[in-house]
mmCIF file of C-alpha atoms and ligand atoms in Angstrom:
data_model
loop_
_atom_site.group_PDB
_atom_site.id
_atom_site.type_symbol
_atom_site.label_atom_id
_atom_site.label_comp_id
_atom_site.label_asym_id
_atom_site.label_seq_id
_atom_site.Cartn_x
_atom_site.Cartn_y
_atom_site.Cartn_z
ATOM 1 C CA UNK I 1154 221.174 -98.211 63.697
ATOM 2 C CA UNK I 1155 218.022 -100.328 63.576
ATOM 3 C CA UNK I 1156 215.054 -98.875 65.362
ATOM 4 C CA UNK I 1157 213.757 -101.054 68.251
ATOM 5 C CA UNK I 1158 210.670 -103.057 67.329
ATOM 6 C CA UNK I 1159 207.419 -102.125 69.067
ATOM 7 C CA UNK I 1160 203.998 -103.727 68.770
ATOM 8 C CA UNK I 1161 201.103 -101.267 69.201
ATOM 9 C CA UNK I 1162 197.769 -102.867 70.088
ATOM 10 C CA UNK I 1163 195.317 -100.055 69.251
ATOM 11 C CA UNK I 1164 195.435 -96.542 67.785
ATOM 12 C CA UNK I 1165 196.075 -93.468 69.913
ATOM 13 C CA UNK I 1166 196.218 -89.917 68.494
ATOM 14 C CA UNK I 1167 197.818 -89.227 65.108
ATOM 15 C CA UNK I 1168 200.380 -87.139 67.011
ATOM 16 C CA UNK I 1169 201.288 -90.078 69.255
ATOM 17 C CA UNK I 1170 201.346 -92.598 66.416
ATOM 18 C CA UNK I 1171 203.668 -90.311 64.448
ATOM 19 C CA UNK I 1172 206.019 -89.717 67.403
ATOM 20 C CA UNK I 1173 206.187 -93.456 68.071
ATOM 21 C CA UNK I 1174 206.844 -94.281 64.418
ATOM 22 C CA UNK I 1175 209.628 -91.663 64.240
ATOM 23 C CA UNK I 1176 211.676 -93.408 66.946
ATOM 24 C CA UNK I 1177 210.648 -97.066 66.676
ATOM 25 C CA UNK I 1178 209.839 -99.740 64.116
ATOM 26 C CA UNK I 1179 206.144 -99.895 64.961
ATOM 27 C CA UNK I 1180 203.779 -102.685 63.979
ATOM 28 C CA UNK I 1181 200.153 -101.519 64.366
ATOM 29 C CA UNK I 1182 198.339 -104.692 65.380
ATOM 30 C CA UNK I 1183 194.887 -103.272 64.581
ATOM 31 C CA UNK I 1184 195.947 -102.680 60.963
ATOM 32 C CA UNK I 1185 196.844 -106.325 60.317
ATOM 33 C CA UNK I 1186 194.346 -108.133 58.081
ATOM 34 C CA UNK I 1187 194.012 -110.843 60.715
ATOM 35 C CA UNK I 1188 195.486 -109.656 64.036
ATOM 36 C CA UNK I 1189 195.035 -113.058 65.742
ATOM 37 C CA UNK I 1190 196.814 -114.947 62.926
ATOM 38 C CA UNK I 1191 199.514 -112.239 62.786
ATOM 39 C CA UNK I 1192 200.223 -112.604 66.513
ATOM 40 C CA UNK I 1193 200.362 -116.404 66.281
ATOM 41 C CA UNK I 1194 202.796 -116.291 63.355
ATOM 42 C CA UNK I 1195 204.951 -113.289 64.267
ATOM 43 C CA UNK I 1196 204.356 -112.527 67.965
ATOM 44 C CA UNK I 1197 207.690 -113.925 69.075
ATOM 45 C CA UNK I 1198 209.672 -111.081 67.485
ATOM 46 C CA UNK I 1199 208.270 -108.494 69.950
ATOM 47 C CA UNK I 1200 209.791 -107.547 73.313
ATOM 48 C CA UNK I 1201 207.946 -104.219 73.676
ATOM 49 C CA UNK I 1202 204.240 -103.477 73.595
ATOM 50 C CA UNK I 1203 202.280 -100.209 73.550
ATOM 51 C CA UNK I 1204 198.652 -100.342 74.588
ATOM 52 C CA UNK I 1205 196.114 -98.412 76.653
ATOM 53 C CA UNK I 1206 193.660 -98.757 79.509
ATOM 54 C CA UNK I 1207 191.028 -99.168 76.797
ATOM 55 C CA UNK I 1208 192.687 -101.779 74.563
ATOM 56 C CA UNK I 1209 194.730 -103.583 77.229
ATOM 57 C CA UNK I 1210 196.278 -106.948 76.361
ATOM 58 C CA UNK I 1211 194.555 -110.283 76.851
ATOM 59 C CA UNK I 1212 195.992 -113.516 78.258
ATOM 60 C CA UNK I 1213 195.480 -115.053 74.781
ATOM 61 C CA UNK I 1214 197.538 -112.282 73.175
ATOM 62 C CA UNK I 1215 200.274 -112.712 75.795
ATOM 63 C CA UNK I 1216 200.521 -116.407 74.924
ATOM 64 C CA UNK I 1217 201.552 -115.330 71.417
ATOM 65 C CA UNK I 1218 204.197 -112.956 72.776
ATOM 66 C CA UNK I 1219 206.685 -115.331 74.453
ATOM 67 C CA UNK I 1220 209.540 -112.790 74.429
ATOM 68 C CA UNK I 1221 207.632 -109.789 75.727
ATOM 69 C CA UNK I 1222 209.549 -107.791 78.366
ATOM 70 C CA UNK I 1223 207.576 -104.576 78.850
ATOM 71 C CA UNK I 1224 204.182 -102.980 78.275
ATOM 72 C CA UNK I 1225 203.762 -99.184 78.275
ATOM 73 C CA UNK I 1226 200.103 -98.373 78.737
ATOM 74 C CA UNK I 1227 198.261 -95.108 78.047
ATOM 75 C CA UNK I 1228 195.964 -94.442 81.013
ATOM 76 C CA UNK I 1229 196.153 -95.210 84.714
ATOM 77 C CA UNK I 1230 193.581 -98.031 84.876
ATOM 78 C CA UNK I 1231 194.955 -101.561 84.596
ATOM 79 C CA UNK I 1232 191.784 -103.674 84.626
ATOM 80 C CA UNK I 1233 192.279 -104.600 80.949
ATOM 81 C CA UNK I 1234 195.527 -106.504 81.720
ATOM 82 C CA UNK I 1235 195.964 -109.979 83.262
ATOM 83 C CA UNK I 1236 198.233 -108.776 86.081
ATOM 84 C CA UNK I 1237 198.870 -112.223 87.615
ATOM 85 C CA UNK I 1238 200.157 -113.487 84.293
ATOM 86 C CA UNK I 1239 202.351 -110.417 83.815
ATOM 87 C CA UNK I 1240 203.850 -110.946 87.279
ATOM 88 C CA UNK I 1241 204.362 -114.663 86.655
ATOM 89 C CA UNK I 1242 206.235 -113.919 83.427
ATOM 90 C CA UNK I 1243 208.123 -110.939 84.898
ATOM 91 C CA UNK I 1244 206.746 -108.591 82.243
ATOM 92 C CA UNK I 1245 207.083 -104.975 83.397
ATOM 93 C CA UNK I 1246 204.137 -102.627 82.893
ATOM 94 C CA UNK I 1247 203.858 -98.855 83.188
ATOM 95 C CA UNK I 1248 200.712 -96.720 83.370
ATOM 96 C CA UNK I 1249 200.247 -92.927 83.358
ATOM 97 C CA UNK I 1250 199.440 -91.959 86.969
ATOM 98 C CA UNK I 1251 199.141 -88.434 88.415
ATOM 99 C CA UNK I 1252 199.090 -86.447 85.147
ATOM 100 C CA UNK I 1253 195.351 -87.067 84.715
ATOM 101 C CA UNK I 1254 194.252 -86.521 88.335
ATOM 102 C CA UNK I 1255 193.140 -82.923 87.786
ATOM 103 C CA UNK I 1256 191.024 -83.605 84.718
ATOM 104 C CA UNK I 1257 189.263 -86.653 86.142
ATOM 105 C CA UNK I 1258 188.575 -84.806 89.409
ATOM 106 C CA UNK I 1259 187.359 -81.753 87.470
ATOM 107 C CA UNK I 1260 184.950 -83.988 85.582
ATOM 108 C CA UNK I 1261 183.681 -85.541 88.822
ATOM 109 C CA UNK I 1262 182.938 -82.034 90.155
ATOM 110 C CA UNK I 1263 181.306 -81.123 86.843
ATOM 111 C CA UNK I 1264 179.042 -84.172 87.094
ATOM 112 C CA UNK I 1265 178.179 -83.311 90.705
ATOM 113 C CA UNK I 1266 177.084 -79.805 89.716
ATOM 114 C CA UNK I 1267 175.356 -80.971 86.548
ATOM 115 C CA UNK I 1268 173.297 -83.689 88.238
ATOM 116 C CA UNK I 1269 172.367 -81.613 91.313
ATOM 117 C CA UNK I 1270 171.576 -78.338 89.510
ATOM 118 C CA UNK I 1271 170.198 -80.201 86.459
ATOM 119 C CA UNK I 1272 172.374 -78.320 83.950
ATOM 120 C CA UNK I 1273 172.140 -80.764 81.034
ATOM 121 C CA UNK I 1274 168.436 -81.242 81.596
ATOM 122 C CA UNK I 1275 167.834 -77.472 81.718
ATOM 123 C CA UNK I 1276 169.895 -77.030 78.534
ATOM 124 C CA UNK I 1277 167.589 -79.529 76.791
ATOM 125 C CA UNK I 1278 164.615 -77.614 78.233
ATOM 126 C CA UNK I 1279 165.743 -74.271 76.754
ATOM 127 C CA UNK I 1280 166.719 -75.754 73.375
ATOM 128 C CA UNK I 1281 163.331 -77.438 73.080
ATOM 129 C CA UNK I 1282 161.663 -74.001 73.426
ATOM 130 C CA UNK I 1283 159.873 -75.063 76.599
ATOM 131 C CA UNK I 1284 160.939 -72.056 78.731
ATOM 132 C CA UNK I 1285 158.363 -69.792 77.060
ATOM 133 C CA UNK I 1286 155.528 -71.902 78.470
ATOM 134 C CA UNK I 1287 156.870 -73.234 81.787
ATOM 135 C CA UNK I 1288 159.416 -72.679 84.532
ATOM 136 C CA UNK I 1289 162.205 -75.204 85.077
ATOM 137 C CA UNK I 1290 161.890 -77.354 88.238
ATOM 138 C CA UNK I 1291 164.208 -76.718 91.189
ATOM 139 C CA UNK I 1292 167.461 -78.607 91.579
ATOM 140 C CA UNK I 1293 169.509 -79.420 94.682
ATOM 141 C CA UNK I 1294 172.183 -77.303 96.372
ATOM 142 C CA UNK I 1295 175.800 -78.509 96.022
ATOM 143 C CA UNK I 1296 177.816 -76.363 98.469
ATOM 144 C CA UNK I 1297 177.986 -77.711 101.994
ATOM 145 C CA UNK I 1298 176.664 -81.169 101.077
ATOM 146 C CA UNK I 1299 178.277 -84.419 102.302
ATOM 147 C CA UNK I 1300 180.682 -86.050 99.840
ATOM 148 C CA UNK I 1301 181.489 -89.759 100.103
ATOM 149 C CA UNK I 1302 184.461 -91.027 98.087
ATOM 150 C CA UNK I 1303 184.915 -94.709 97.237
ATOM 151 C CA UNK I 1304 188.641 -95.044 96.561
ATOM 152 C CA UNK I 1305 190.512 -92.137 98.127
ATOM 153 C CA UNK I 1306 193.671 -92.480 96.036
ATOM 154 C CA UNK I 1307 195.338 -90.052 93.654
ATOM 155 C CA UNK I 1308 192.133 -89.032 91.848
ATOM 156 C CA UNK I 1309 189.940 -89.320 94.947
ATOM 157 C CA UNK I 1310 192.266 -86.948 96.840
ATOM 158 C CA UNK I 1311 192.027 -84.446 93.975
ATOM 159 C CA UNK I 1312 188.217 -84.627 94.230
ATOM 160 C CA UNK I 1313 188.429 -84.091 98.000
ATOM 161 C CA UNK I 1314 190.648 -80.997 97.507
ATOM 162 C CA UNK I 1315 188.070 -79.513 95.128
ATOM 163 C CA UNK I 1316 185.245 -80.333 97.535
ATOM 164 C CA UNK I 1317 186.947 -78.169 100.189
ATOM 165 C CA UNK I 1318 186.231 -75.146 97.976
ATOM 166 C CA UNK I 1319 182.554 -76.098 98.093
ATOM 167 C CA UNK I 1320 182.595 -76.412 101.916
ATOM 168 C CA UNK I 1321 181.733 -80.091 101.607
ATOM 169 C CA UNK I 1322 182.572 -82.450 104.468
ATOM 170 C CA UNK I 1323 184.344 -85.517 103.021
ATOM 171 C CA UNK I 1324 184.376 -89.121 104.167
ATOM 172 C CA UNK I 1325 185.795 -92.086 102.283
ATOM 173 C CA UNK I 1326 185.905 -95.844 102.056
ATOM 174 C CA UNK I 1327 189.071 -97.711 101.034
ATOM 175 C CA UNK I 1328 189.991 -101.250 101.996
ATOM 176 C CA UNK I 1329 192.503 -99.744 104.408
ATOM 177 C CA UNK I 1330 192.119 -96.440 106.307
ATOM 178 C CA UNK I 1331 194.740 -93.820 105.439
ATOM 179 C CA UNK I 1332 196.861 -92.909 108.463
ATOM 180 C CA UNK I 1333 196.696 -89.169 109.183
ATOM 181 C CA UNK I 1334 193.961 -88.425 106.637
ATOM 182 C CA UNK I 1335 191.869 -85.367 107.552
ATOM 183 C CA UNK I 1336 188.818 -87.156 106.135
ATOM 184 C CA UNK I 1337 186.586 -89.490 108.109
ATOM 185 C CA UNK I 1338 186.869 -93.207 107.303
ATOM 186 C CA UNK I 1339 183.739 -95.271 106.740
ATOM 187 C CA UNK I 1340 184.436 -98.931 107.475
ATOM 188 C CA UNK I 1341 181.766 -100.062 105.008
ATOM 189 C CA UNK I 1342 180.215 -98.873 101.785
ATOM 190 C CA UNK I 1343 176.756 -99.018 103.365
ATOM 191 C CA UNK I 1344 177.891 -96.699 106.145
ATOM 192 C CA UNK I 1345 179.408 -94.259 103.624
ATOM 193 C CA UNK I 1346 176.371 -94.328 101.313
ATOM 194 C CA UNK I 1347 173.941 -93.766 104.207
ATOM 195 C CA UNK I 1348 175.921 -90.679 105.270
ATOM 196 C CA UNK I 1349 176.643 -89.160 101.833
ATOM 197 C CA UNK I 1350 174.613 -86.790 99.665
ATOM 198 C CA UNK I 1351 177.018 -87.456 96.772
ATOM 199 C CA UNK I 1352 178.807 -90.784 96.389
ATOM 200 C CA UNK I 1353 181.783 -90.480 94.018
ATOM 201 C CA UNK I 1354 183.540 -93.597 92.706
ATOM 202 C CA UNK I 1355 187.283 -93.290 92.072
ATOM 203 C CA UNK I 1356 188.493 -96.829 92.805
ATOM 204 C CA UNK I 1357 190.050 -99.236 90.255
ATOM 205 C CA UNK I 1358 187.950 -101.559 88.091
ATOM 206 C CA UNK I 1359 188.472 -105.304 87.684
ATOM 207 C CA UNK I 1360 187.230 -108.444 89.390
ATOM 208 C CA UNK I 1361 187.950 -107.226 92.932
ATOM 209 C CA UNK I 1362 185.608 -104.224 92.657
ATOM 210 C CA UNK I 1363 182.948 -105.745 90.357
ATOM 211 C CA UNK I 1364 179.454 -104.602 91.385
ATOM 212 C CA UNK I 1365 180.657 -103.017 94.644
ATOM 213 C CA UNK I 1366 177.722 -100.671 94.147
ATOM 214 C CA UNK I 1367 174.593 -102.804 94.082
ATOM 215 C CA UNK I 1368 170.978 -102.531 95.232
ATOM 216 C CA UNK I 1369 171.888 -102.322 98.924
ATOM 217 C CA UNK I 1370 174.332 -99.438 98.530
ATOM 218 C CA UNK I 1371 171.952 -97.562 96.221
ATOM 219 C CA UNK I 1372 169.125 -97.973 98.730
ATOM 220 C CA UNK I 1373 171.433 -96.643 101.457
ATOM 221 C CA UNK I 1374 172.334 -93.608 99.316
ATOM 222 C CA UNK I 1375 168.633 -92.859 99.226
ATOM 223 C CA UNK I 1376 166.144 -90.913 97.157
ATOM 224 C CA UNK I 1377 167.959 -87.563 97.466
ATOM 225 C CA UNK I 1378 171.384 -89.151 96.950
ATOM 226 C CA UNK I 1379 173.457 -88.769 93.788
ATOM 227 C CA UNK I 1380 175.952 -91.327 92.416
ATOM 228 C CA UNK I 1381 178.935 -90.162 90.351
ATOM 229 C CA UNK I 1382 181.032 -92.786 88.544
ATOM 230 C CA UNK I 1383 184.376 -91.768 87.018
ATOM 231 C CA UNK I 1384 186.015 -95.098 87.966
ATOM 232 C CA UNK I 1385 184.897 -98.043 85.816
ATOM 233 C CA UNK I 1386 181.460 -99.202 84.707
ATOM 234 C CA UNK I 1387 182.065 -102.622 86.227
ATOM 235 C CA UNK I 1388 182.158 -101.131 89.748
ATOM 236 C CA UNK I 1389 178.389 -100.551 89.536
ATOM 237 C CA UNK I 1390 175.657 -103.126 88.953
ATOM 238 C CA UNK I 1391 174.293 -101.212 85.966
ATOM 239 C CA UNK I 1392 170.908 -102.994 85.898
ATOM 240 C CA UNK I 1393 170.409 -102.200 89.586
ATOM 241 C CA UNK I 1394 171.378 -98.573 88.914
ATOM 242 C CA UNK I 1395 168.875 -98.231 86.059
ATOM 243 C CA UNK I 1396 166.156 -99.663 88.292
ATOM 244 C CA UNK I 1397 167.124 -97.304 91.137
ATOM 245 C CA UNK I 1398 166.995 -94.275 88.817
ATOM 246 C CA UNK I 1399 163.676 -95.354 87.290
ATOM 247 C CA UNK I 1400 162.060 -95.980 90.667
ATOM 248 C CA UNK I 1401 163.484 -92.972 92.495
ATOM 249 C CA UNK I 1402 165.508 -95.134 94.889
ATOM 250 C CA UNK I 1403 168.314 -92.589 94.308
ATOM 251 C CA UNK I 1404 167.902 -89.023 93.049
ATOM 252 C CA UNK I 1405 170.277 -88.928 90.104
ATOM 253 C CA UNK I 1406 173.551 -90.206 88.651
ATOM 254 C CA UNK I 1407 176.428 -88.776 86.649
ATOM 255 C CA UNK I 1408 178.275 -91.367 84.595
ATOM 256 C CA UNK I 1409 181.501 -91.240 82.606
ATOM 257 C CA UNK I 1410 181.933 -95.018 82.454
ATOM 258 C CA UNK I 1411 179.644 -97.956 81.636
ATOM 259 C CA UNK I 1412 179.420 -101.718 81.895
ATOM 260 C CA UNK I 1413 180.097 -102.426 78.192
ATOM 261 C CA UNK I 1414 181.507 -99.284 76.544
ATOM 262 C CA UNK I 1415 180.679 -97.771 74.134
ATOM 263 C CA UNK I 1416 177.228 -99.322 74.531
ATOM 264 C CA UNK I 1417 174.908 -97.269 76.749
ATOM 265 C CA UNK I 1418 171.546 -98.997 77.288
ATOM 266 C CA UNK I 1419 168.447 -97.256 75.939
ATOM 267 C CA UNK I 1420 166.920 -97.486 79.421
ATOM 268 C CA UNK I 1421 169.687 -95.170 80.699
ATOM 269 C CA UNK I 1422 169.517 -92.841 77.717
ATOM 270 C CA UNK I 1423 165.775 -92.388 78.207
ATOM 271 C CA UNK I 1424 166.123 -91.174 81.798
ATOM 272 C CA UNK I 1425 166.203 -87.478 82.664
ATOM 273 C CA UNK I 1426 167.820 -87.921 86.076
ATOM 274 C CA UNK I 1427 171.130 -89.164 84.708
ATOM 275 C CA UNK I 1428 173.950 -87.242 83.017
ATOM 276 C CA UNK I 1429 175.832 -89.383 80.501
ATOM 277 C CA UNK I 1430 179.268 -88.535 79.123
ATOM 278 C CA UNK I 1431 181.431 -90.795 76.903
ATOM 279 C CA UNK I 1432 184.455 -91.723 79.084
ATOM 280 C CA UNK I 1433 186.057 -88.274 78.861
ATOM 281 C CA UNK I 1434 187.662 -88.160 82.333
ATOM 282 C CA UNK I 1435 191.172 -87.491 81.023
ATOM 283 C CA UNK I 1436 190.098 -86.107 77.662
ATOM 284 C CA UNK I 1437 191.601 -82.617 77.548
ATOM 285 C CA UNK I 1438 194.281 -81.532 75.065
ATOM 286 C CA UNK I 1439 196.712 -80.779 77.884
ATOM 287 C CA UNK I 1440 196.263 -83.991 79.841
ATOM 288 C CA UNK I 1441 196.219 -86.318 76.847
ATOM 289 C CA UNK I 1442 199.495 -84.737 75.669
ATOM 290 C CA UNK I 1443 201.075 -85.370 79.086
ATOM 291 C CA UNK I 1444 199.820 -88.949 79.047
ATOM 292 C CA UNK I 1445 201.301 -89.522 75.579
ATOM 293 C CA UNK I 1446 204.632 -88.030 76.666
ATOM 294 C CA UNK I 1447 204.696 -90.266 79.736
ATOM 295 C CA UNK I 1448 204.088 -93.387 77.636
ATOM 296 C CA UNK I 1449 206.958 -92.432 75.332
ATOM 297 C CA UNK I 1450 209.250 -91.564 78.260
ATOM 298 C CA UNK I 1451 208.526 -94.945 79.866
ATOM 299 C CA UNK I 1452 209.337 -96.781 76.644
ATOM 300 C CA UNK I 1453 212.569 -94.853 76.178
ATOM 301 C CA UNK I 1454 213.644 -95.420 79.796
ATOM 302 C CA UNK I 1455 213.015 -99.146 79.494
ATOM 303 C CA UNK I 1456 215.018 -99.413 76.281
ATOM 304 C CA UNK I 1457 217.910 -97.304 77.611
ATOM 305 C CA UNK I 1458 218.093 -98.485 81.223
ATOM 306 C CA UNK I 1459 215.764 -101.468 81.530
ATOM 307 C CA UNK I 1460 213.625 -99.439 83.953
ATOM 308 C CA UNK I 1461 210.148 -97.962 83.654
ATOM 309 C CA UNK I 1462 209.528 -94.462 85.063
ATOM 310 C CA UNK I 1463 206.016 -95.166 86.372
ATOM 311 C CA UNK I 1464 205.781 -98.935 86.859
ATOM 312 C CA UNK I 1465 202.559 -100.395 88.195
HETATM 313 P P1 LIG V 2653 194.841 -95.053 93.017
HETATM 314 O O1 LIG V 2653 195.669 -93.876 93.386
HETATM 315 O O2 LIG V 2653 195.455 -96.405 93.035
HETATM 316 O O3 LIG V 2653 193.559 -95.033 93.964
HETATM 317 C C1 LIG V 2653 192.659 -96.087 94.023
HETATM 318 C C2 LIG V 2653 192.028 -96.076 95.400
HETATM 319 O O4 LIG V 2653 190.988 -97.067 95.409
HETATM 320 C C3 LIG V 2653 192.984 -96.405 96.524
HETATM 321 O O5 LIG V 2653 192.839 -95.463 97.528
HETATM 322 C C4 LIG V 2653 192.531 -97.775 97.015
HETATM 323 O O6 LIG V 2653 192.739 -97.885 98.425
HETATM 324 C C5 LIG V 2653 191.053 -97.758 96.659
HETATM 325 N N1 LIG V 2653 190.487 -99.088 96.474
HETATM 326 C C6 LIG V 2653 191.007 -100.156 95.833
HETATM 327 N N2 LIG V 2653 190.175 -101.206 95.930
HETATM 328 C C7 LIG V 2653 189.112 -100.795 96.641
HETATM 329 C C8 LIG V 2653 187.929 -101.421 97.099
HETATM 330 N N3 LIG V 2653 187.683 -102.712 96.840
HETATM 331 N N4 LIG V 2653 187.046 -100.688 97.817
HETATM 332 C C9 LIG V 2653 187.288 -99.393 98.093
HETATM 333 N N5 LIG V 2653 188.406 -98.750 97.709
HETATM 334 C C10 LIG V 2653 189.302 -99.444 96.991
HETATM 335 O O7 LIG V 2653 194.231 -94.892 91.550
HETATM 336 P P2 LIG V 2653 193.888 -93.540 90.780
HETATM 337 O O8 LIG V 2653 195.076 -93.108 90.003
HETATM 338 O O9 LIG V 2653 193.249 -92.591 91.713
HETATM 339 O O10 LIG V 2653 192.817 -94.110 89.716
HETATM 340 C C11 LIG V 2653 191.653 -94.742 90.169
HETATM 341 C C12 LIG V 2653 190.870 -95.344 89.016
HETATM 342 O O11 LIG V 2653 190.184 -94.316 88.303
HETATM 343 C C13 LIG V 2653 191.681 -96.040 87.933
HETATM 344 O O12 LIG V 2653 192.054 -97.362 88.312
HETATM 345 C C14 LIG V 2653 190.737 -96.028 86.756
HETATM 346 O O13 LIG V 2653 189.956 -97.201 86.718
HETATM 347 C C15 LIG V 2653 189.851 -94.818 87.005
HETATM 348 N N6 LIG V 2653 190.104 -93.762 86.016
HETATM 349 C C16 LIG V 2653 189.085 -93.352 85.223
HETATM 350 C C17 LIG V 2653 189.324 -92.354 84.292
HETATM 351 C C18 LIG V 2653 188.228 -91.852 83.408
HETATM 352 O O14 LIG V 2653 188.519 -91.391 82.308
HETATM 353 N N7 LIG V 2653 186.973 -91.904 83.840
HETATM 354 C C19 LIG V 2653 190.588 -91.796 84.140
HETATM 355 C C20 LIG V 2653 191.587 -92.239 84.967
HETATM 356 C C21 LIG V 2653 191.349 -93.227 85.908
HETATM 357 P P3 LIG V 2653 192.937 -99.337 99.127
HETATM 358 O O15 LIG V 2653 193.972 -100.027 98.312
HETATM 359 O O16 LIG V 2653 193.322 -99.041 100.526
HETATM 360 O O17 LIG V 2653 191.608 -100.023 99.058
HETATM 361 C C1 LIG V 2654 191.948 -93.369 79.406
HETATM 362 C C2 LIG V 2654 191.231 -94.005 81.702
HETATM 363 O O1 LIG V 2654 192.118 -92.233 78.645
HETATM 364 O O2 LIG V 2654 193.395 -93.635 82.552
HETATM 365 C C3 LIG V 2654 192.397 -94.363 82.548
HETATM 366 O O3 LIG V 2654 192.314 -95.378 83.260
HETATM 367 O O4 LIG V 2654 190.189 -94.563 81.830
HETATM 368 C C4 LIG V 2654 191.344 -92.914 80.700
HETATM 369 O O5 LIG V 2654 192.168 -91.910 81.173
HETATM 370 C C5 LIG V 2654 191.171 -94.253 78.545
HETATM 371 O O6 LIG V 2654 190.814 -95.430 79.163
HETATM 372 C C6 LIG V 2654 191.963 -94.557 77.270
HETATM 373 O O7 LIG V 2654 192.746 -95.666 77.405
#
């Protein structure tokens, strides 16, 4: 029997690529000499697409895929897809929710501890041989501090559960308050930022949340406040953040995501009061394996039953 045809937009792990190729007739779009010309000439043969939160699929690419029926995406974020167009054309899309909650929340807690207790900075201090001639400056306490969460969803809830172990009171801001939530609701971002010691971002990216965190929110967070972003770089006005860190408007920041990845501006890299990691929220062996398996299970379910397991 012929293997079903699948178009894969960008590379994932060797393990995933091999598993996909074993069951399907895969066309790796990124390996085509001219991917744009390839799509224009041959796009109509594909009904199934594999992509990721990182590579997504543009409106221009969709135009070249008139027979597309389903997209199985690696990652939970969907800001790299034109959702209105997908809805209009009745193209189903799955993501990989839940399986990465723990790792992204763990990273958020790691960034909280790192920024407040200055772990990365103190590591640089020891490696540079500076301890022999000076003591390291004091950091800030973590336990018992106020934690504000922007986007109390699956990942935000996992952060809140971890914060309980640190005796941190939690408040949150979503567009809609969650009925029965044990956490206090802040009706505005300014209210949440003024209250919080740590402001953690776990909301989706995309046009609707672009620059939610700007100069006003940073000023409200204040000079002892710490911003943690494990959501999307677009949620923060990055220029305003750099200015706030340079001028001491906020105390520190821990960032996993950036405005134009993988570019990280020199102005950020030069600052000592920011911890910078390269979008590693879900990047553990265990979680990435579960995400890969969920992508494959979605694809199989769609082919066998016309239904995705974790549709958006
Ligand atoms: P989720 O369960 O859908 O939670 C998102 C939360 O954000 C919801 O509670 C939602 O509540 C809230 N929200 C949406 N728009 C908002 C707005 N304008 N202002 C305030 N809150 C808003 O999603 P999730 O699975 O937790 O994932 C969240 C995001 O994390 C993903 O979309 C992705 O961008 C990011 N992420 C990053 C990494 C990483 O590696 N760093 C990994 C995975 C995910 P309302 O709808 O009531 O507003
Ligand atoms: C992805 C992420 O691993 O799930 C998401 O939304 O940001 C990460 O978990 C990454 O974007 C690769 O696509």
